[in-house]
Coordinates of C-alpha atoms in Angstrom, one line a residue:
M2 CA 0.0 0.0 0.0
S3 CA 1.2 3.6 -0.5
E4 CA 0.8 4.0 3.3
K5 CA 1.8 0.9 5.2
S6 CA -0.3 0.3 8.2
I7 CA 2.1 -2.5 9.2
N8 CA 5.6 -2.5 7.7
F9 CA 6.2 -6.2 7.5
D10 CA 9.5 -5.6 5.8
L11 CA 10.8 -5.0 9.4
V12 CA 10.2 -8.7 10.3
S13 CA 10.1 -10.6 7.1
D14 CA 13.1 -12.6 8.0
I15 CA 11.5 -13.9 11.2
Y16 CA 7.8 -13.7 10.3
D17 CA 7.5 -17.5 9.7
V18 CA 9.0 -18.2 13.2
Y19 CA 6.2 -16.5 15.1
V20 CA 3.3 -16.8 12.6
S21 CA 2.7 -20.4 12.0
S22 CA -1.0 -20.8 12.6
K23 CA -2.7 -23.6 10.7
L24 CA -6.2 -22.8 11.9
D25 CA -7.6 -22.1 8.5
I26 CA -5.5 -24.4 6.2
D27 CA -7.9 -27.4 6.1
F28 CA -10.8 -24.9 5.4
F29 CA -8.9 -23.4 2.3
L30 CA -7.9 -26.9 1.1
E31 CA -11.6 -28.0 1.2
E32 CA -12.8 -24.8 -0.5
T33 CA -10.3 -25.1 -3.3
E34 CA -10.5 -28.8 -3.9
T35 CA -12.4 -28.6 -7.2
I36 CA -10.5 -25.5 -8.5
N37 CA -8.3 -26.4 -11.4
S38 CA -7.5 -22.9 -12.6
P39 CA -5.0 -20.5 -10.9
I40 CA -6.2 -19.2 -7.5
L41 CA -5.8 -15.5 -6.7
E42 CA -4.4 -15.0 -3.2
L43 CA -4.3 -11.4 -2.0
M44 CA -2.0 -10.1 0.7
A45 CA -0.3 -13.5 0.5
G46 CA 2.7 -12.7 2.7
T47 CA 5.4 -15.4 3.0
G48 CA 3.1 -18.2 1.9
R49 CA 1.6 -19.5 5.1
V50 CA -1.6 -20.4 3.1
T51 CA 0.1 -20.6 -0.3
I52 CA 2.5 -23.4 0.3
P53 CA 0.0 -25.9 1.7
L54 CA -2.2 -25.3 -1.3
L55 CA 0.8 -25.7 -3.6
E56 CA 1.6 -29.0 -1.9
K57 CA -1.9 -30.2 -2.8
K58 CA -1.4 -29.4 -6.5
R59 CA -3.2 -26.0 -6.5
R60 CA -2.0 -23.3 -8.9
M61 CA -1.5 -19.9 -7.3
F62 CA -1.3 -16.3 -8.3
C63 CA -0.1 -14.4 -5.3
V64 CA -0.1 -10.6 -4.5
D65 CA 1.4 -8.6 -1.7
Y66 CA 2.8 -5.1 -1.3
S67 CA 5.8 -6.1 0.9
S68 CA 8.9 -6.8 -1.1
G69 CA 10.5 -8.4 2.0
M70 CA 7.6 -10.9 2.5
L71 CA 7.6 -11.7 -1.2
T72 CA 11.3 -12.4 -1.2
E73 CA 10.7 -15.0 1.4
L74 CA 7.8 -16.4 -0.6
K75 CA 9.8 -16.6 -3.7
R76 CA 12.6 -18.4 -1.9
K77 CA 10.2 -20.9 -0.3
T78 CA 8.3 -21.7 -3.5
N79 CA 11.3 -22.0 -5.7
S80 CA 10.4 -25.7 -6.5
Y81 CA 6.9 -24.7 -7.5
Q82 CA 7.9 -22.2 -10.2
N83 CA 5.5 -23.8 -12.8
A84 CA 2.5 -23.5 -10.4
I85 CA 2.9 -20.0 -9.0
E86 CA 3.0 -16.4 -10.1
I87 CA 4.0 -13.7 -7.7
L88 CA 3.2 -10.0 -8.1
E89 CA 4.2 -7.0 -5.9
A90 CA 1.2 -4.7 -6.1
D91 CA -1.3 -2.5 -4.2
V92 CA -4.5 -4.5 -3.9
R93 CA -6.6 -1.4 -4.0
F94 CA -5.8 -0.8 -7.6
L95 CA -5.2 -4.3 -8.9
K96 CA -6.1 -4.8 -12.5
L97 CA -5.3 -8.1 -14.3
D98 CA -6.3 -9.5 -17.7
T99 CA -7.5 -12.7 -16.1
K100 CA -10.8 -13.5 -14.3
F101 CA -10.4 -15.9 -11.4
E102 CA -12.7 -18.8 -10.5
C103 CA -11.5 -18.6 -6.8
I104 CA -10.1 -15.5 -4.9
L105 CA -8.8 -15.6 -1.3
L106 CA -8.2 -12.9 1.2
P107 CA -6.8 -14.9 4.2
F108 CA -5.8 -14.0 7.7
H109 CA -8.3 -11.2 8.1
S110 CA -6.0 -8.9 6.1
L111 CA -8.6 -6.4 4.8
S112 CA -8.4 -4.7 8.3
E113 CA -4.8 -3.7 7.6
I114 CA -6.2 -1.1 5.1
L115 CA -7.1 1.9 7.2
D116 CA -9.4 4.0 5.1
P117 CA -13.0 2.7 4.6
K118 CA -13.0 4.0 1.0
D119 CA -9.8 2.0 0.4
Q120 CA -11.3 -1.1 1.9
E121 CA -14.3 -0.8 -0.4
D122 CA -12.0 -0.1 -3.4
V123 CA -10.3 -3.4 -2.6
L124 CA -13.6 -5.2 -2.7
I125 CA -14.5 -3.5 -6.0
S126 CA -11.2 -4.7 -7.5
I127 CA -11.9 -8.2 -6.4
Y128 CA -15.4 -8.1 -7.7
N129 CA -14.1 -7.1 -11.1
L130 CA -11.5 -9.9 -11.0
L131 CA -13.9 -12.6 -10.0
A132 CA -15.4 -14.9 -12.7
D133 CA -19.1 -14.9 -13.2
K134 CA -19.5 -18.2 -11.4
G135 CA -16.5 -17.8 -9.2
K136 CA -16.3 -17.5 -5.4
F137 CA -14.4 -15.1 -3.2
I138 CA -13.5 -16.1 0.3
L139 CA -13.2 -13.1 2.6
T140 CA -12.0 -13.6 6.2
L141 CA -12.5 -11.0 8.9
Q142 CA -12.1 -11.0 12.7
N143 CA -15.3 -10.2 14.6
P144 CA -14.5 -6.8 16.3
K145 CA -16.9 -7.6 19.1
I146 CA -14.4 -10.4 20.1
R147 CA -11.2 -9.0 18.8
L148 CA -11.3 -5.6 20.5
K149 CA -11.7 -7.2 24.0
D150 CA -7.9 -7.2 24.5
A151 CA -7.4 -3.8 22.8
D152 CA -6.9 -2.2 26.2
G153 CA -3.3 -1.0 26.1
L154 CA -1.9 -3.9 28.2
I155 CA 1.2 -5.6 27.1
R156 CA 0.7 -9.3 26.4
V157 CA 3.2 -12.0 25.4
M158 CA 2.4 -13.6 22.1
G159 CA 4.9 -16.5 22.7
E160 CA 8.5 -17.7 22.9
F161 CA 10.0 -19.3 19.9
T162 CA 13.3 -21.3 19.3
L163 CA 15.8 -20.0 16.8
S164 CA 19.0 -21.4 15.5
N165 CA 22.1 -21.5 17.7
S166 CA 19.9 -22.1 20.7
R167 CA 18.6 -18.5 20.6
K168 CA 15.2 -17.6 21.7
L169 CA 12.7 -15.1 20.3
V170 CA 10.1 -13.5 22.6
V171 CA 7.2 -11.6 20.9
S172 CA 4.9 -9.4 22.9
Y173 CA 2.4 -6.7 21.9
Y174 CA -0.3 -4.2 22.9
N175 CA -3.3 -2.8 21.1
E176 CA -5.5 0.2 21.8
Y177 CA -8.8 1.0 20.1
K178 CA -9.7 4.5 19.3
K179 CA -13.4 4.4 18.8
K180 CA -13.7 7.9 17.3
Q181 CA -11.2 7.2 14.6
G182 CA -12.3 3.5 14.2
I183 CA -8.5 2.5 14.3
A184 CA -6.6 0.1 16.6
T185 CA -3.0 1.1 17.2
G186 CA -0.2 -0.6 19.0
M187 CA 3.2 -2.1 18.9
Q188 CA 4.8 -5.5 18.5
F189 CA 8.1 -6.2 20.3
Y190 CA 10.8 -8.8 19.2
E191 CA 13.5 -9.7 21.7
F192 CA 16.3 -12.1 20.9
Y193 CA 18.0 -13.9 23.7
N194 CA 21.1 -16.2 23.9
P195 CA 21.0 -19.5 25.9
K196 CA 21.8 -17.5 29.1
N197 CA 18.8 -15.3 28.5
V198 CA 21.0 -12.3 27.7
L199 CA 19.2 -9.8 25.4
L200 CA 21.0 -9.8 22.0
E201 CA 18.7 -7.7 19.9
K202 CA 15.4 -5.9 20.2
R203 CA 13.0 -4.7 17.4
Y204 CA 9.6 -3.1 17.4
M205 CA 7.0 -2.8 14.7
P206 CA 4.2 -0.2 15.0
I207 CA 0.8 -1.7 14.0
R208 CA -2.5 -0.2 12.9
F209 CA -5.7 -1.9 11.8
R210 CA -9.2 -0.9 11.1
P211 CA -11.8 -3.5 12.4
I212 CA -14.8 -3.9 10.2
F213 CA -18.1 -4.5 11.9
K214 CA -20.7 -6.7 10.4
E215 CA -23.1 -3.9 9.5
E216 CA -20.4 -2.1 7.6
I217 CA -19.1 -5.1 5.6
D218 CA -22.7 -6.0 4.8
T219 CA -23.1 -2.5 3.3
F220 CA -20.0 -2.7 1.3
L221 CA -20.9 -6.1 -0.2
D222 CA -24.5 -5.1 -1.0
R223 CA -23.4 -1.9 -2.6
I224 CA -20.8 -3.6 -4.7
G225 CA -23.1 -6.4 -5.8
F226 CA -21.7 -9.5 -4.1
T227 CA -24.0 -12.3 -3.1
I228 CA -23.4 -14.0 0.3
L229 CA -23.4 -17.7 -0.3
E230 CA -22.3 -18.7 3.2
L231 CA -21.3 -17.0 6.4
Y232 CA -19.4 -18.9 9.0
G233 CA -18.3 -17.9 12.5
G234 CA -15.2 -20.2 12.5
Y235 CA -13.0 -22.3 10.2
D236 CA -15.0 -25.4 11.4
R237 CA -17.9 -23.9 9.5
S238 CA -19.8 -23.1 12.7
K239 CA -22.8 -20.7 12.4
F240 CA -21.9 -17.0 12.8
I241 CA -23.1 -15.7 16.2
P242 CA -22.6 -11.9 16.5
D243 CA -21.5 -11.8 20.1
Q244 CA -19.7 -15.1 20.2
S245 CA -18.0 -15.9 17.0
P246 CA -14.4 -15.0 16.7
F247 CA -14.5 -14.6 12.8
M248 CA -16.7 -13.7 10.0
I249 CA -15.9 -15.9 7.1
F250 CA -17.8 -15.1 4.0
I251 CA -18.2 -17.2 0.8
L252 CA -19.2 -14.7 -1.8
G253 CA -20.3 -14.8 -5.4
K254 CA -21.6 -12.4 -8.0

């Protein structure tokens, strides 16, 4: 994006160490099982979703704005060169000659775009890239659940083992500014040797804009999407507004 809400280039070399969730992988494998044409994955990052799909013989067209993250993706997918195309681009203005039978926006990434107009522009771009009988899988966090810990308190995300017996400790805090509709915060990265002596420390400012159910419904209706399914979790559970952690939309034209 022209204004990076989260500059992932700062942590692209260690991103895979602390972001390894497989919560949604089976869901995406099931949803793409019958797709034989290339799948468009937006905001693909280092390939957390991409690589499991490639391993199951999917063909991928991956887009992201972070050159650092895409460098990692290219390195990790070198053996899949005939099954993947990678593009560094701003998803708000994405224009391609191809229509896609399946488009993915994983890991709730639309919220990393801070302006509601830009969020809608992304959805418009996706609508224009979707084949007439195609499906778009849009994943969002449910702000009613997500914002419960946006209270300014520092929390430890986890401890992770690195090479040479080093350890990475990741912590973070979030604060939600209701008037602006933006959550701000910081993620901290501390590297320790086997004696727990601090070797290096990094920080990455983060900002995201939670999208509430009423607003995303307005976007989708205005653009012309049809809601085929709405799940509250990757287990395909029913969406319950005050309980479900996610809003997972299967959308068509």
